[in-house]
PDB file of C-alpha atoms in Angstrom:
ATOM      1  CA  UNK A 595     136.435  96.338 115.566  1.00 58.00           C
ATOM      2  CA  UNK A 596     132.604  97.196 115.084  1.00 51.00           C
ATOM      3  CA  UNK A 597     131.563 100.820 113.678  1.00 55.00           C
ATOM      4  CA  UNK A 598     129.558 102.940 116.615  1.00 54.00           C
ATOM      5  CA  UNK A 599     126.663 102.667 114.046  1.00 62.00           C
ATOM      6  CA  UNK A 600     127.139  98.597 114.313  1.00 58.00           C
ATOM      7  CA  UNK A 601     127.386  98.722 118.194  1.00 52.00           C
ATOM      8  CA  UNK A 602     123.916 100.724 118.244  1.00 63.00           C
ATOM      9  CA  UNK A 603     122.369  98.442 115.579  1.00 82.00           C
ATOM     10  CA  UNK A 604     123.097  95.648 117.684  1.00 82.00           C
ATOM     11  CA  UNK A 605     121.810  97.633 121.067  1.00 83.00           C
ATOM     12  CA  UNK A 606     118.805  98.443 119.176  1.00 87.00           C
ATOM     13  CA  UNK A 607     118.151  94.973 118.210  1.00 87.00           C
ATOM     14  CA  UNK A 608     118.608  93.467 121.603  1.00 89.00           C
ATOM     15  CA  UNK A 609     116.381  95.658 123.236  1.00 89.00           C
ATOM     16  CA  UNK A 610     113.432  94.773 120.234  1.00 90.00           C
ATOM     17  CA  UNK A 611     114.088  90.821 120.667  1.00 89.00           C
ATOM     18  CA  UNK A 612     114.089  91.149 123.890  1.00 86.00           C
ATOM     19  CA  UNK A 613     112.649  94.100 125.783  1.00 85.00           C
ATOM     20  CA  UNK A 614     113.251  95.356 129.534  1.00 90.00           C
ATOM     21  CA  UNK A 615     109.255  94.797 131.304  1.00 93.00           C
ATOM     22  CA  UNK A 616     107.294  94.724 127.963  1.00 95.00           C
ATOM     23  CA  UNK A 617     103.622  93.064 129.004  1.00 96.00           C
ATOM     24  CA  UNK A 618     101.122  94.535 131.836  1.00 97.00           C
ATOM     25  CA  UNK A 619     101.903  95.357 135.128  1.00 97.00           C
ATOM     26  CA  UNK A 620      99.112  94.043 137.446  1.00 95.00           C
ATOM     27  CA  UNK A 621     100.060  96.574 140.211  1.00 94.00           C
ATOM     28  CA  UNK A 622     100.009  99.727 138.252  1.00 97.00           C
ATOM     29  CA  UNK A 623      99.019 103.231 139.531  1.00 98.00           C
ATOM     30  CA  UNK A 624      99.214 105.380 136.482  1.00 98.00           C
ATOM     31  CA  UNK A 625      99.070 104.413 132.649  1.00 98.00           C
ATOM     32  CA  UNK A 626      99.202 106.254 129.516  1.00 98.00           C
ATOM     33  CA  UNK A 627      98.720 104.764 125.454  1.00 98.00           C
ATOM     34  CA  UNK A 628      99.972 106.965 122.827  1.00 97.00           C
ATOM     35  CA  UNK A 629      99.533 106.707 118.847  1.00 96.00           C
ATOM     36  CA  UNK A 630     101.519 108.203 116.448  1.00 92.00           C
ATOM     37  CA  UNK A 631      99.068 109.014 113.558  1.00 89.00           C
ATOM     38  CA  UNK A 632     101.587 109.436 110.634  1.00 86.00           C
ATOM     39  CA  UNK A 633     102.689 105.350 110.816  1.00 88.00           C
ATOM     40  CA  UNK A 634     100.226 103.534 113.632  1.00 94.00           C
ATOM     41  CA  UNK A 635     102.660 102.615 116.154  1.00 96.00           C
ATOM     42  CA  UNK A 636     100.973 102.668 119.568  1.00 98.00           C
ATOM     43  CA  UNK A 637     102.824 102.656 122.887  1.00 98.00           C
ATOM     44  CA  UNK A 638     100.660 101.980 126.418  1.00 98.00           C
ATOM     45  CA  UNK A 639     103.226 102.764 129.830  1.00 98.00           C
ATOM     46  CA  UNK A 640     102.113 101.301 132.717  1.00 98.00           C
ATOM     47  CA  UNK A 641     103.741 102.270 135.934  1.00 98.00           C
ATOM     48  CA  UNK A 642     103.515 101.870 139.889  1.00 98.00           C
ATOM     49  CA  UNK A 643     104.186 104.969 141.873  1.00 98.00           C
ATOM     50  CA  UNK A 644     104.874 104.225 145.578  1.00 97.00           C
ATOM     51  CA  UNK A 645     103.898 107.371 147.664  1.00 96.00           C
ATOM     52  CA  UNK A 646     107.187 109.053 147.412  1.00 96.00           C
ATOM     53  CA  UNK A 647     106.459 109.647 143.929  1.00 95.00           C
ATOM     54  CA  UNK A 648     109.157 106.988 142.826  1.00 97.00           C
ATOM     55  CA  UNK A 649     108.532 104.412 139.959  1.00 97.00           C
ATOM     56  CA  UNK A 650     108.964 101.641 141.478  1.00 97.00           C
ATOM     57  CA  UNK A 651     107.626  99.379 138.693  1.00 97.00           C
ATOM     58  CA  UNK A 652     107.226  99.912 134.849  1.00 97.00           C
ATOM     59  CA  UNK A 653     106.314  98.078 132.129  1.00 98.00           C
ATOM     60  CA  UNK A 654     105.424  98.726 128.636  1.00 98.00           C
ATOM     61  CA  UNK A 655     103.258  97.347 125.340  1.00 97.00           C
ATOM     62  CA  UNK A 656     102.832  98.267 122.144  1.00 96.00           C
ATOM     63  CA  UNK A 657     102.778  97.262 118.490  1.00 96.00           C
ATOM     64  CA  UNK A 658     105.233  99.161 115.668  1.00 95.00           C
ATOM     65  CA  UNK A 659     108.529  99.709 114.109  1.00 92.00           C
ATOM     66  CA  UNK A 660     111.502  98.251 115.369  1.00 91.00           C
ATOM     67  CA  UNK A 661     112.441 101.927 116.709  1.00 93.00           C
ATOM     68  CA  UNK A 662     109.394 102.864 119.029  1.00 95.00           C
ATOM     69  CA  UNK A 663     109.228  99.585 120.436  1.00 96.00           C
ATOM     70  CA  UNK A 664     113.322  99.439 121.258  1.00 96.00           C
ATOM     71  CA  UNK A 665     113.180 102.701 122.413  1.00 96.00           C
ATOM     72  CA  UNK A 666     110.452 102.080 124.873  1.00 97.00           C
ATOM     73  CA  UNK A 667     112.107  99.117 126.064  1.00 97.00           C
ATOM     74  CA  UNK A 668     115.607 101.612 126.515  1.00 96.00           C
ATOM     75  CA  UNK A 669     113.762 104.054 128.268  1.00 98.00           C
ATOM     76  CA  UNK A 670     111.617 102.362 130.836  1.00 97.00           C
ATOM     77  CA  UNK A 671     115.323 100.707 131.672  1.00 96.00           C
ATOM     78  CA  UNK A 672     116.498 104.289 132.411  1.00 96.00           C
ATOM     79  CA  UNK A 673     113.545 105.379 134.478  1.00 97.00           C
ATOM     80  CA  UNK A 674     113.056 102.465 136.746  1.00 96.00           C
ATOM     81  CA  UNK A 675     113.645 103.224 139.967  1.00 96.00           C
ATOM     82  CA  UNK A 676     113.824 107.165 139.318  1.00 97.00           C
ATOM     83  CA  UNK A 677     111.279 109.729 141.009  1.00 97.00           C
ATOM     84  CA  UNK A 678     108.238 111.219 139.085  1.00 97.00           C
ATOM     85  CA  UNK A 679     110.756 114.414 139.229  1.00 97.00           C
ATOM     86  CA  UNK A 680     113.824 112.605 137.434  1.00 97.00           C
ATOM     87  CA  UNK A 681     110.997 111.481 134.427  1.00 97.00           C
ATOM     88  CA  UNK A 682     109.942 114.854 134.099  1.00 97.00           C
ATOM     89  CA  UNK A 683     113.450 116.156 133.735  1.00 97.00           C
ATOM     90  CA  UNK A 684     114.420 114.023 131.158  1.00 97.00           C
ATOM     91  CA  UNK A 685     114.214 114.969 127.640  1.00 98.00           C
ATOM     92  CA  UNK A 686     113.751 114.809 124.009  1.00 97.00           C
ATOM     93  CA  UNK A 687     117.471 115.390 123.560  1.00 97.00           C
ATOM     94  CA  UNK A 688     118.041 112.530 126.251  1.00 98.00           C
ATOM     95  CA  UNK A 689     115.947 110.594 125.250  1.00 97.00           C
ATOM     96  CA  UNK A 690     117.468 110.657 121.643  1.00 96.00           C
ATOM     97  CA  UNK A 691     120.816 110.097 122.875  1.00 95.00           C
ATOM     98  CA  UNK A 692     119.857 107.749 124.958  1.00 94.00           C
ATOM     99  CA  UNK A 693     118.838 105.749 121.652  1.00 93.00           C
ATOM    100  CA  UNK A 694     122.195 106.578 119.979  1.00 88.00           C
ATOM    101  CA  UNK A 695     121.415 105.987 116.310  1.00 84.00           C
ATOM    102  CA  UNK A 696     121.277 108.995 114.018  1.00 86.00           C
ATOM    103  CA  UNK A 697     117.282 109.485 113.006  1.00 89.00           C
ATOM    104  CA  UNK A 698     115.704 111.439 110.596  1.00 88.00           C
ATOM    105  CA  UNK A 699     113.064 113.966 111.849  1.00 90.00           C
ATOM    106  CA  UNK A 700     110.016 111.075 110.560  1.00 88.00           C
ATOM    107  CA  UNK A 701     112.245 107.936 112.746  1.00 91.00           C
ATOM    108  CA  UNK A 702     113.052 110.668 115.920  1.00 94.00           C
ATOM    109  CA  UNK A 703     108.925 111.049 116.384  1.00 95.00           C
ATOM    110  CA  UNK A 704     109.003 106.925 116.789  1.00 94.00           C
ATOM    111  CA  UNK A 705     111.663 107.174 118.666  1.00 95.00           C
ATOM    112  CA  UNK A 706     110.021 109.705 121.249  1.00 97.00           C
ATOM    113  CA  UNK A 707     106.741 108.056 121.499  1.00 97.00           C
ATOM    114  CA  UNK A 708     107.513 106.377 124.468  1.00 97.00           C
ATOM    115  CA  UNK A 709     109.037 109.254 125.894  1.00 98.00           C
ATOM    116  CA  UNK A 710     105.772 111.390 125.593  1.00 98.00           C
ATOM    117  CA  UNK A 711     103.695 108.123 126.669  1.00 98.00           C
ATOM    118  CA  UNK A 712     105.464 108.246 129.758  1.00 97.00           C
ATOM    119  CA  UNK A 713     105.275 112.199 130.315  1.00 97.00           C
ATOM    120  CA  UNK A 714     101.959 111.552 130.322  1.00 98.00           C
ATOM    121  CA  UNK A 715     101.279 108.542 131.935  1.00 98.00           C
ATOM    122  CA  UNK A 716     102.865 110.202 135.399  1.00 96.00           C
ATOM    123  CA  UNK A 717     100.065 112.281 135.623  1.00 96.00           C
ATOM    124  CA  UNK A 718      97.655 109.742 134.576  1.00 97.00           C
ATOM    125  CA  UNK A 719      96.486 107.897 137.632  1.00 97.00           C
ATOM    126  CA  UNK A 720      94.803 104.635 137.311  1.00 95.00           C
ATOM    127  CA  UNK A 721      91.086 104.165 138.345  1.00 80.00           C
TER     128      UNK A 721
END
């Protein structure tokens, strides 16, 4: 039987090899790109609001560790199809969970990257 740890190594993986809407999204009505300074990884959310403030599309790029770019990938798979509302609701400590592994404080600010992109990138309206 696998440890938990082994069962979110594996999750974590899956979603890096192969990521849910990672590339550009044509259609979208708000986008946000976030750096974190202290290692370079960069995460850009594009999403498509419809005019019940719902994302109705999402997609995600980005170039970095194994963690922000799985955890981007995890959390644009939780937020599609939720309202502007929902997004704003959810956080850090969801979003962490949400990731499962144990981080230190260093590996949690890659892991929330695309969590703040996306707080952002709500109220960030494409021109």
């Amino acid at each position: 039987m696998p440890s938990e740890d082994e069962i979110y190594q594996e999750h974590i993986l899956d979603h890096y090899e192969d990521p849910f809407h990672r590339g550009h999204l044509d259609g979208a009505t708000h986008a946000h790109e976030e750096k974190n300074p202290l290692c370079g990884d960069v995460v850009r959310i594009e999403l498509e609001l419809d005019d019940d403030g719902k994302i109705v599309d999402c997609y995600f790029q980005g170039d970095g560790c194994v963690i922000s770019q799985a955890s981007a990938s995890m959390l644009l798979e939780e937020m599609y199809g939720k309202t502007v509302e929902e997004a704003m609701k959810y956080s850090a400590e969801d979003m962490l969970n949400l990731f499962g592994a144990k981080l230190t404080p260093n590996r949690q600010k890659c892991c929330l990257l695309g969590w703040k992109t996306m707080l952002q990138a709500v109220h960030s309206p494409v021109k």
